[in-house]
Each structure stands twice: as structure tokens, then as C-alpha cells.
mmCIF file of C-alpha atoms in Angstrom:
data_model
loop_
_atom_site.group_PDB
_atom_site.id
_atom_site.type_symbol
_atom_site.label_atom_id
_atom_site.label_comp_id
_atom_site.label_asym_id
_atom_site.label_seq_id
_atom_site.Cartn_x
_atom_site.Cartn_y
_atom_site.Cartn_z
ATOM 1 C CA UNK A 1 17.169 -0.406 4.058
ATOM 2 C CA UNK A 2 15.716 2.575 2.989
ATOM 3 C CA UNK A 3 12.283 3.119 2.855
ATOM 4 C CA UNK A 4 9.545 5.267 1.015
ATOM 5 C CA UNK A 5 6.636 7.093 2.511
ATOM 6 C CA UNK A 6 3.919 8.942 0.569
ATOM 7 C CA UNK A 7 1.355 11.166 2.246
ATOM 8 C CA UNK A 8 -2.001 11.341 2.040
ATOM 9 C CA UNK A 9 -2.849 8.020 1.037
ATOM 10 C CA UNK A 10 -5.890 9.139 -1.144
ATOM 11 C CA UNK A 11 -7.000 12.559 -2.382
ATOM 12 C CA UNK A 12 -9.893 13.942 -4.032
ATOM 13 C CA UNK A 13 -10.401 17.239 -4.782
ATOM 14 C CA UNK A 14 -12.442 19.478 -7.533
ATOM 15 C CA UNK A 15 -11.422 19.760 -11.058
ATOM 16 C CA UNK A 16 -9.079 23.445 -11.330
ATOM 17 C CA UNK A 17 -7.732 22.878 -7.375
ATOM 18 C CA UNK A 18 -3.855 23.438 -6.735
ATOM 19 C CA UNK A 19 -1.907 19.988 -4.855
ATOM 20 C CA UNK A 20 0.168 19.166 -2.838
ATOM 21 C CA UNK A 21 1.455 15.488 -2.808
ATOM 22 C CA UNK A 22 4.776 14.141 -0.450
ATOM 23 C CA UNK A 23 7.264 11.779 -1.148
ATOM 24 C CA UNK A 24 9.676 11.580 2.555
ATOM 25 C CA UNK A 25 12.273 8.779 2.346
ATOM 26 C CA UNK A 26 14.725 7.523 5.165
ATOM 27 C CA UNK A 27 18.361 7.456 3.742
ATOM 28 C CA UNK A 28 19.039 10.891 1.983
ATOM 29 C CA UNK A 29 21.832 8.774 0.302
ATOM 30 C CA UNK A 30 20.181 8.815 -3.582
ATOM 31 C CA UNK A 31 21.090 8.728 -6.758
ATOM 32 C CA UNK A 32 17.591 10.521 -8.621
ATOM 33 C CA UNK A 33 13.768 10.676 -7.293
ATOM 34 C CA UNK A 34 11.363 9.919 -9.883
ATOM 35 C CA UNK A 35 7.625 10.392 -9.602
ATOM 36 C CA UNK A 36 5.443 8.226 -12.148
ATOM 37 C CA UNK A 37 2.170 7.536 -12.985
ATOM 38 C CA UNK A 38 0.167 4.288 -13.241
ATOM 39 C CA UNK A 39 -3.520 3.803 -14.996
ATOM 40 C CA UNK A 40 -5.806 1.138 -13.960
ATOM 41 C CA UNK A 41 -4.926 -1.694 -15.177
ATOM 42 C CA UNK A 42 -1.766 0.468 -16.946
ATOM 43 C CA UNK A 43 2.175 0.058 -16.274
ATOM 44 C CA UNK A 44 3.856 2.844 -14.378
ATOM 45 C CA UNK A 45 4.507 6.285 -16.883
ATOM 46 C CA UNK A 46 7.898 8.479 -16.204
ATOM 47 C CA UNK A 47 6.603 11.834 -14.333
ATOM 48 C CA UNK A 48 9.518 13.888 -13.230
ATOM 49 C CA UNK A 49 12.960 13.208 -12.765
ATOM 50 C CA UNK A 50 15.220 15.064 -10.477
ATOM 51 C CA UNK A 51 18.908 14.202 -9.826
ATOM 52 C CA UNK A 52 20.899 14.032 -6.238
ATOM 53 C CA UNK A 53 21.927 17.420 -7.483
ATOM 54 C CA UNK A 54 19.276 19.074 -8.608
ATOM 55 C CA UNK A 55 16.374 21.087 -6.573
ATOM 56 C CA UNK A 56 13.369 20.776 -8.899
ATOM 57 C CA UNK A 57 11.885 20.073 -12.229
ATOM 58 C CA UNK A 58 9.119 21.027 -14.362
ATOM 59 C CA UNK A 59 7.205 19.805 -17.147
ATOM 60 C CA UNK A 60 3.857 21.498 -17.768
ATOM 61 C CA UNK A 61 1.426 21.328 -15.120
ATOM 62 C CA UNK A 62 3.842 19.560 -13.110
ATOM 63 C CA UNK A 63 6.795 20.489 -10.714
ATOM 64 C CA UNK A 64 8.937 18.598 -8.939
ATOM 65 C CA UNK A 65 11.583 19.580 -5.614
ATOM 66 C CA UNK A 66 14.064 17.579 -3.746
ATOM 67 C CA UNK A 67 14.980 18.425 -0.660
ATOM 68 C CA UNK A 68 17.957 15.602 -0.249
ATOM 69 C CA UNK A 69 19.091 16.075 2.697
ATOM 70 C CA UNK A 70 15.655 16.996 4.686
ATOM 71 C CA UNK A 71 14.362 13.610 2.525
ATOM 72 C CA UNK A 72 11.838 14.593 1.130
ATOM 73 C CA UNK A 73 10.276 15.066 -2.286
ATOM 74 C CA UNK A 74 7.052 17.178 -3.280
ATOM 75 C CA UNK A 75 5.285 17.050 -6.435
ATOM 76 C CA UNK A 76 3.021 20.064 -7.535
ATOM 77 C CA UNK A 77 0.070 19.757 -10.065
ATOM 78 C CA UNK A 78 -1.762 22.959 -10.918
ATOM 79 C CA UNK A 79 -4.746 23.491 -12.138
ATOM 80 C CA UNK A 80 -5.671 19.520 -11.797
ATOM 81 C CA UNK A 81 -8.023 17.759 -14.200
ATOM 82 C CA UNK A 82 -10.209 15.451 -14.474
ATOM 83 C CA UNK A 83 -6.994 13.385 -16.563
ATOM 84 C CA UNK A 84 -4.626 13.647 -13.575
ATOM 85 C CA UNK A 85 -6.984 11.199 -12.607
ATOM 86 C CA UNK A 86 -4.518 8.719 -11.518
ATOM 87 C CA UNK A 87 -1.975 6.828 -8.833
ATOM 88 C CA UNK A 88 0.914 8.755 -8.697
ATOM 89 C CA UNK A 89 4.119 6.975 -7.372
ATOM 90 C CA UNK A 90 7.751 8.627 -5.941
ATOM 91 C CA UNK A 91 10.920 5.882 -6.134
ATOM 92 C CA UNK A 92 14.659 6.702 -5.380
ATOM 93 C CA UNK A 93 16.965 5.479 -6.712
ATOM 94 C CA UNK A 94 20.457 4.667 -4.520
ATOM 95 C CA UNK A 95 23.842 4.117 -6.707
ATOM 96 C CA UNK A 96 23.885 4.461 -10.789
ATOM 97 C CA UNK A 97 21.765 2.204 -12.818
ATOM 98 C CA UNK A 98 20.193 0.642 -9.301
ATOM 99 C CA UNK A 99 17.166 -0.794 -8.371
ATOM 100 C CA UNK A 100 14.060 1.651 -7.612
ATOM 101 C CA UNK A 101 12.409 1.550 -4.276
ATOM 102 C CA UNK A 102 8.829 2.729 -4.168
ATOM 103 C CA UNK A 103 6.454 4.311 -1.604
ATOM 104 C CA UNK A 104 2.656 2.820 -1.961
ATOM 105 C CA UNK A 105 1.903 5.371 -3.837
ATOM 106 C CA UNK A 106 -0.987 8.276 -3.543
ATOM 107 C CA UNK A 107 -4.676 7.645 -5.313
ATOM 108 C CA UNK A 108 -5.665 11.547 -7.067
ATOM 109 C CA UNK A 109 -8.946 11.347 -7.734
ATOM 110 C CA UNK A 110 -10.235 14.757 -9.929
ATOM 111 C CA UNK A 111 -13.580 15.612 -9.958
ATOM 112 C CA UNK A 112 -15.473 17.842 -12.470
ATOM 113 C CA UNK B 1 9.594 -1.483 -30.602
ATOM 114 C CA UNK B 2 9.096 2.037 -29.226
ATOM 115 C CA UNK B 3 9.012 0.624 -25.279
ATOM 116 C CA UNK B 4 8.977 -2.001 -23.218
ATOM 117 C CA UNK B 5 6.538 -5.218 -23.486
ATOM 118 C CA UNK B 6 5.405 -7.777 -21.554
ATOM 119 C CA UNK B 7 3.664 -11.320 -22.590
ATOM 120 C CA UNK B 8 1.621 -12.717 -21.738
ATOM 121 C CA UNK B 9 -0.599 -9.398 -20.089
ATOM 122 C CA UNK B 10 -2.617 -11.084 -18.186
ATOM 123 C CA UNK B 11 -2.152 -15.073 -16.547
ATOM 124 C CA UNK B 12 -4.357 -17.266 -14.535
ATOM 125 C CA UNK B 13 -2.737 -20.457 -13.055
ATOM 126 C CA UNK B 14 -4.000 -22.717 -10.820
ATOM 127 C CA UNK B 15 -1.765 -23.272 -7.547
ATOM 128 C CA UNK B 16 1.216 -25.652 -8.350
ATOM 129 C CA UNK B 17 1.448 -25.044 -11.997
ATOM 130 C CA UNK B 18 5.108 -23.259 -13.090
ATOM 131 C CA UNK B 19 4.444 -19.533 -15.323
ATOM 132 C CA UNK B 20 6.734 -17.937 -17.314
ATOM 133 C CA UNK B 21 6.503 -14.125 -18.070
ATOM 134 C CA UNK B 22 8.511 -12.531 -20.742
ATOM 135 C CA UNK B 23 10.008 -8.985 -21.104
ATOM 136 C CA UNK B 24 10.909 -7.391 -23.769
ATOM 137 C CA UNK B 25 13.393 -4.152 -23.328
ATOM 138 C CA UNK B 26 14.087 -1.088 -25.347
ATOM 139 C CA UNK B 27 15.910 -1.995 -28.290
ATOM 140 C CA UNK B 28 19.878 -1.422 -26.735
ATOM 141 C CA UNK B 29 19.228 -1.713 -23.542
ATOM 142 C CA UNK B 30 21.925 -2.368 -21.202
ATOM 143 C CA UNK B 31 19.994 -2.844 -17.493
ATOM 144 C CA UNK B 32 16.281 -5.020 -17.018
ATOM 145 C CA UNK B 33 14.825 -4.779 -13.950
ATOM 146 C CA UNK B 34 11.703 -7.039 -12.524
ATOM 147 C CA UNK B 35 9.591 -5.924 -9.705
ATOM 148 C CA UNK B 36 6.250 -6.941 -8.351
ATOM 149 C CA UNK B 37 3.840 -4.532 -7.592
ATOM 150 C CA UNK B 38 1.043 -5.664 -5.048
ATOM 151 C CA UNK B 39 -2.476 -4.743 -5.108
ATOM 152 C CA UNK B 40 -2.794 -1.473 -3.369
ATOM 153 C CA UNK B 41 0.818 -1.405 -2.816
ATOM 154 C CA UNK B 42 4.085 0.143 -4.783
ATOM 155 C CA UNK B 43 6.304 -2.054 -6.878
ATOM 156 C CA UNK B 44 9.391 -3.341 -5.246
ATOM 157 C CA UNK B 45 12.595 -5.197 -6.910
ATOM 158 C CA UNK B 46 12.862 -8.630 -7.890
ATOM 159 C CA UNK B 47 16.202 -8.591 -10.121
ATOM 160 C CA UNK B 48 18.537 -6.286 -12.033
ATOM 161 C CA UNK B 49 20.276 -7.691 -15.090
ATOM 162 C CA UNK B 50 23.274 -6.018 -16.638
ATOM 163 C CA UNK B 51 22.794 -7.552 -20.390
ATOM 164 C CA UNK B 52 23.302 -11.334 -19.721
ATOM 165 C CA UNK B 53 24.479 -10.659 -16.147
ATOM 166 C CA UNK B 54 22.370 -11.269 -13.450
ATOM 167 C CA UNK B 55 24.364 -8.629 -10.830
ATOM 168 C CA UNK B 56 21.558 -8.726 -7.722
ATOM 169 C CA UNK B 57 18.692 -10.705 -7.118
ATOM 170 C CA UNK B 58 18.449 -9.959 -4.032
ATOM 171 C CA UNK B 59 14.515 -8.918 -3.968
ATOM 172 C CA UNK B 60 13.956 -12.443 -5.284
ATOM 173 C CA UNK B 61 11.063 -14.069 -2.434
ATOM 174 C CA UNK B 62 11.924 -17.856 -2.617
ATOM 175 C CA UNK B 63 14.103 -20.338 -4.521
ATOM 176 C CA UNK B 64 10.787 -20.603 -7.038
ATOM 177 C CA UNK B 65 11.014 -17.532 -8.996
ATOM 178 C CA UNK B 66 14.165 -17.516 -11.114
ATOM 179 C CA UNK B 67 14.725 -15.042 -14.196
ATOM 180 C CA UNK B 68 17.117 -14.867 -17.112
ATOM 181 C CA UNK B 69 18.302 -12.835 -19.970
ATOM 182 C CA UNK B 70 20.556 -15.206 -22.276
ATOM 183 C CA UNK B 71 21.797 -13.210 -24.910
ATOM 184 C CA UNK B 72 21.318 -9.743 -22.834
ATOM 185 C CA UNK B 73 18.249 -9.047 -24.412
ATOM 186 C CA UNK B 74 14.344 -10.353 -23.758
ATOM 187 C CA UNK B 75 14.253 -12.062 -20.239
ATOM 188 C CA UNK B 76 12.236 -14.035 -18.288
ATOM 189 C CA UNK B 77 10.461 -14.450 -15.159
ATOM 190 C CA UNK B 78 9.641 -17.872 -13.578
ATOM 191 C CA UNK B 79 7.209 -18.570 -10.830
ATOM 192 C CA UNK B 80 8.438 -22.450 -10.161
ATOM 193 C CA UNK B 81 5.041 -24.293 -8.037
ATOM 194 C CA UNK B 82 2.526 -21.589 -7.952
ATOM 195 C CA UNK B 83 1.032 -19.678 -4.096
ATOM 196 C CA UNK B 84 -1.510 -17.911 -3.904
ATOM 197 C CA UNK B 85 0.291 -14.606 -2.047
ATOM 198 C CA UNK B 86 2.296 -15.203 -5.796
ATOM 199 C CA UNK B 87 -0.299 -12.779 -7.384
ATOM 200 C CA UNK B 88 0.845 -9.235 -7.823
ATOM 201 C CA UNK B 89 1.390 -6.772 -11.122
ATOM 202 C CA UNK B 90 4.747 -8.244 -12.847
ATOM 203 C CA UNK B 91 6.222 -5.422 -14.394
ATOM 204 C CA UNK B 92 9.793 -4.892 -16.616
ATOM 205 C CA UNK B 93 11.644 -2.356 -16.411
ATOM 206 C CA UNK B 94 14.557 -0.762 -18.913
ATOM 207 C CA UNK B 95 17.623 1.269 -19.253
ATOM 208 C CA UNK B 96 20.432 2.414 -21.315
ATOM 209 C CA UNK B 97 23.642 2.773 -19.377
ATOM 210 C CA UNK B 98 25.447 5.627 -21.102
ATOM 211 C CA UNK B 99 27.911 7.963 -19.645
ATOM 212 C CA UNK B 100 26.780 10.775 -18.259
ATOM 213 C CA UNK B 101 22.283 9.542 -18.953
ATOM 214 C CA UNK B 102 19.902 9.830 -16.432
ATOM 215 C CA UNK B 103 19.337 6.770 -16.020
ATOM 216 C CA UNK B 104 16.432 6.392 -16.409
ATOM 217 C CA UNK B 105 14.107 3.684 -16.160
ATOM 218 C CA UNK B 106 11.178 2.762 -18.939
ATOM 219 C CA UNK B 107 7.858 0.546 -18.079
ATOM 220 C CA UNK B 108 6.257 -1.982 -19.791
ATOM 221 C CA UNK B 109 2.864 -2.346 -19.374
ATOM 222 C CA UNK B 110 3.225 -5.600 -16.430
ATOM 223 C CA UNK B 111 1.419 -8.853 -16.533
ATOM 224 C CA UNK B 112 -0.939 -8.949 -13.743
ATOM 225 C CA UNK B 113 -0.809 -13.342 -12.340
ATOM 226 C CA UNK B 114 -3.774 -14.703 -10.723
ATOM 227 C CA UNK B 115 -3.149 -17.668 -9.029
ATOM 228 C CA UNK B 116 -5.604 -19.844 -8.218
#
């Protein structure tokens, strides 16, 4: 059974810092990995999707890497801003079109 | 519509009541998923439809939970005889099923169910 773990569970940083969120998964046979953002009381917003054949994806200040063989992904946020404060969720898809298995998330607070 | 919509956004039920949660997926999306998110946890898979066919219901926690998508578009998740442990946010997601697509899932805002 696929299990996804996210470290740290919570993180508080001053504005402007670069930071790294970690995600690990137990079964390396994945189709893709997605990073989501969830604001309080809201649904999930997709940030980045990495196919199993890819090593990384970038969008603005966000960069996500994937090391499938070791079962790890990292989300790098450059020059953090208070607006980045949210819960960040990592999820893996085992097969094309199938369900996502989520981690418990990292709660990020960026202080101004 | 532009995105996945869910209704109601909030639902309070007394223990033992039946509830029905609705999901309107993105137009044309073939796949539809339901997830349950307990407080402080990540979403957990409940069930999956491809068009009107329910292909996977392995995540439904008990036979009190029932989902349908009769015309391959709108879906309803029904919970009978609600219990306090059913209190959670119920998220719906849809995705296209096109050759070569990334098959990204797009999520609705969720329905927060509180069972008293």
C-alpha cells in the first residue's frame, strides 16, 4: 500500500527566505506526482505536476524535483512571501487516471 | 462552468440523518473522484467514476456511503444514518481522459460536513 509522508509538518519562516518542503513515498511505481496548495476553508489548487519520466518542473518561484527511485520529491519556494502561507500537499498517482494518494501536508507560515 | 463546483458548501446534520452532497465536474471531463479530508489530514480516496461507471469504490468506509453519476456528469455522494466520525470535508475532483494528457485532477472547493 502506497504511503506518502511530508516533512516538516509545520514551518514558520520570515519573509524572503528560500525554503524546501519534503515528500517521500513508499512505492516507486508511480505515474506522476502533484504538489497542491490548500488555503483555509478552500479546495486544492494544483501547483506543479511531475510525470514519472521527468526530474523537475518549475513555475515562477516554485521548483519541484522528483527522484522516483528513492521515492522522494522536494518543493522549493524561492523568496517566500506572506501570500505563500498555506498548507502544501504532495500526492502521487499510481496508474494513469487513477486515484491520488496524499500526504498529510506541510503548514507554511511566512511572517512579514 | 469554469471549474468544479460543489454544493452545499457547508452542511450540519444531526446524527442519524441522511445527507446528499453534489458535485458538478468540469464540462467534458470523463473521470470524477470523491475524497474525504479529516481535520489536519490529507484527502483520502473514496470512489472513482469513468463516465457513469463506478470503477473503484474501495475507499468508501462503510455501506452507509453511496455514490452515483447516472448520466456521466453530475455526481452525488450520499451518506445514510450519519455518524460523528463522518464529519469531514468532502472533496470532488475531475480530470479529462485524453490520450497523451497529464491526467491532472482539478478539485472543487469541498463540502464541510459537521455531524452533531
